[in-house]
Amino acid sequence: MKNFVVKTIANAGALAVAIWLLSDITLTGDDTWNKVLTLILVALLFGVVNFVVKPVVQLLTLPLFILTLGLITLVVNALMLMLTSWLADLFDLSFHVEGFWTAVLGGLIISVVSWALNVVLPDED
């Protein structure tokens, strides 16, 4: 359970950094509390997408992974971020990613920040 909370906090932090750095990734809300709650819900949604959908997509793109020496991972991460944006819209969460190239850069930022936060934060159960 503690590992789940740590990973959700790391996802929320990584998403917050991407939102802060890229103007085409937006999170809106009436006040700070609504923004924080929305960010946590989007982080949970992003975690579910990465847990359920990403392994299937990675398996299907395995030949491309080998052919591109892993660079297809940037595209897969971008697609997961765009899927999260689409699902957030369905759940009426005020999170939006505008465009594929923004999603590629956002996925790269989220991957790096999430990795750094997972190194720093404890992960024992």
Tab-separated table of C-alpha atoms in Angstrom:
chain	number	residue	atom	x	y	z
A	1	MET	CA	0.000	0.000	0.000
A	2	LYS	CA	2.835	2.382	0.846
A	3	ASN	CA	4.450	1.640	-2.520
A	4	PHE	CA	1.200	2.596	-4.280
A	5	VAL	CA	1.031	5.911	-2.414
A	6	VAL	CA	4.685	6.674	-3.184
A	7	LYS	CA	4.219	5.944	-6.889
A	8	THR	CA	1.077	8.103	-6.996
A	9	ILE	CA	2.940	10.981	-5.326
A	10	ALA	CA	5.811	10.546	-7.796
A	11	ASN	CA	3.347	10.586	-10.727
A	12	ALA	CA	1.639	13.694	-9.346
A	13	GLY	CA	4.982	15.445	-8.914
A	14	ALA	CA	6.113	14.499	-12.410
A	15	LEU	CA	2.821	15.661	-13.913
A	16	ALA	CA	3.094	18.931	-11.971
A	17	VAL	CA	6.569	19.566	-13.388
A	18	ALA	CA	5.346	18.859	-16.928
A	19	ILE	CA	2.388	21.203	-16.422
A	20	TRP	CA	4.708	23.880	-15.067
A	21	LEU	CA	7.233	23.574	-17.928
A	22	LEU	CA	4.889	23.150	-20.905
A	23	SER	CA	2.174	25.686	-21.639
A	24	ASP	CA	0.214	23.208	-23.789
A	25	ILE	CA	-0.341	20.831	-20.876
A	26	THR	CA	-2.958	22.471	-18.714
A	27	LEU	CA	-4.565	21.824	-15.363
A	28	THR	CA	-7.248	24.286	-14.353
A	29	GLY	CA	-9.264	24.704	-11.208
A	30	ASP	CA	-11.057	27.254	-9.061
A	31	ASP	CA	-8.550	27.239	-6.224
A	32	THR	CA	-5.377	25.508	-5.108
A	33	TRP	CA	-7.223	22.684	-3.305
A	34	ASN	CA	-9.191	21.813	-6.476
A	35	LYS	CA	-5.988	21.835	-8.536
A	36	VAL	CA	-4.217	19.535	-6.053
A	37	LEU	CA	-7.177	17.147	-5.932
A	38	THR	CA	-7.417	17.130	-9.729
A	39	LEU	CA	-3.659	16.526	-10.005
A	40	ILE	CA	-3.880	13.545	-7.631
A	41	LEU	CA	-6.843	12.104	-9.544
A	42	VAL	CA	-5.030	12.561	-12.860
A	43	ALA	CA	-1.939	10.903	-11.338
A	44	LEU	CA	-4.086	7.933	-10.289
A	45	LEU	CA	-5.590	7.775	-13.774
A	46	PHE	CA	-2.124	8.003	-15.336
A	47	GLY	CA	-0.941	5.182	-13.065
A	48	VAL	CA	-3.863	2.970	-14.093
A	49	VAL	CA	-3.228	3.682	-17.784
A	50	ASN	CA	0.452	2.836	-17.364
A	51	PHE	CA	-0.371	-0.322	-15.418
A	52	VAL	CA	-3.107	-1.677	-17.709
A	53	VAL	CA	-2.605	-0.326	-21.218
A	54	LYS	CA	1.125	0.351	-21.505
A	55	PRO	CA	2.324	-3.286	-21.192
A	56	VAL	CA	-0.051	-4.354	-23.973
A	57	VAL	CA	1.135	-1.533	-26.240
A	58	GLN	CA	4.775	-2.329	-25.452
A	59	LEU	CA	4.233	-5.973	-26.324
A	60	LEU	CA	2.584	-5.055	-29.609
A	61	THR	CA	5.384	-2.619	-30.486
A	62	LEU	CA	8.213	-4.984	-29.533
A	63	PRO	CA	9.474	-5.286	-33.132
A	64	LEU	CA	9.529	-1.487	-33.426
A	65	PHE	CA	11.305	-1.285	-30.068
A	66	ILE	CA	14.064	-3.524	-31.399
A	67	LEU	CA	14.182	-1.755	-34.770
A	68	THR	CA	14.385	1.748	-33.272
A	69	LEU	CA	16.678	0.739	-30.382
A	70	GLY	CA	14.069	1.813	-27.854
A	71	LEU	CA	13.157	5.212	-29.283
A	72	ILE	CA	9.573	4.035	-29.837
A	73	THR	CA	9.242	4.283	-26.048
A	74	LEU	CA	8.944	8.067	-26.443
A	75	VAL	CA	5.949	7.563	-28.731
A	76	VAL	CA	4.380	5.006	-26.377
A	77	ASN	CA	4.790	7.399	-23.416
A	78	ALA	CA	3.242	10.206	-25.469
A	79	LEU	CA	0.282	8.008	-26.376
A	80	MET	CA	-0.226	7.074	-22.706
A	81	LEU	CA	-0.228	10.770	-21.781
A	82	MET	CA	-2.716	11.573	-24.543
A	83	LEU	CA	-4.924	8.661	-23.434
A	84	THR	CA	-4.807	10.014	-19.884
A	85	SER	CA	-5.864	13.433	-21.184
A	86	TRP	CA	-8.753	11.870	-23.095
A	87	LEU	CA	-9.877	9.833	-20.068
A	88	ALA	CA	-9.575	12.897	-17.827
A	89	ASP	CA	-11.946	14.672	-20.191
A	90	LEU	CA	-14.401	11.765	-19.905
A	91	PHE	CA	-14.236	11.953	-16.097
A	92	ASP	CA	-14.634	15.758	-16.251
A	93	LEU	CA	-11.169	16.440	-14.843
A	94	SER	CA	-9.623	19.701	-15.994
A	95	PHE	CA	-6.417	18.223	-17.442
A	96	HIS	CA	-5.581	18.581	-21.118
A	97	VAL	CA	-2.620	17.836	-23.399
A	98	GLU	CA	-2.647	19.813	-26.642
A	99	GLY	CA	-1.003	17.966	-29.517
A	100	PHE	CA	1.213	14.974	-30.118
A	101	TRP	CA	4.591	16.735	-29.904
A	102	THR	CA	3.627	18.317	-26.601
A	103	ALA	CA	2.738	14.823	-25.396
A	104	VAL	CA	6.149	13.511	-26.541
A	105	LEU	CA	7.985	16.240	-24.640
A	106	GLY	CA	5.636	15.876	-21.674
A	107	GLY	CA	6.157	12.104	-21.609
A	108	LEU	CA	9.916	12.631	-21.615
A	109	ILE	CA	9.707	15.129	-18.752
A	110	ILE	CA	7.361	12.894	-16.767
A	111	SER	CA	9.641	9.874	-17.269
A	112	VAL	CA	12.752	11.701	-16.066
A	113	VAL	CA	11.081	13.405	-13.085
A	114	SER	CA	9.208	10.251	-12.074
A	115	TRP	CA	12.434	8.247	-12.182
A	116	ALA	CA	14.217	10.858	-10.035
A	117	LEU	CA	11.371	10.976	-7.512
A	118	ASN	CA	11.197	7.182	-7.300
A	119	VAL	CA	14.945	7.142	-6.536
A	120	VAL	CA	14.525	9.700	-3.750
A	121	LEU	CA	11.243	8.514	-2.226
A	122	PRO	CA	11.138	5.305	-0.150
A	123	ASP	CA	9.429	2.311	-1.747
A	124	GLU	CA	9.186	-0.385	0.899
A	125	ASP	CA	5.793	-2.013	1.525
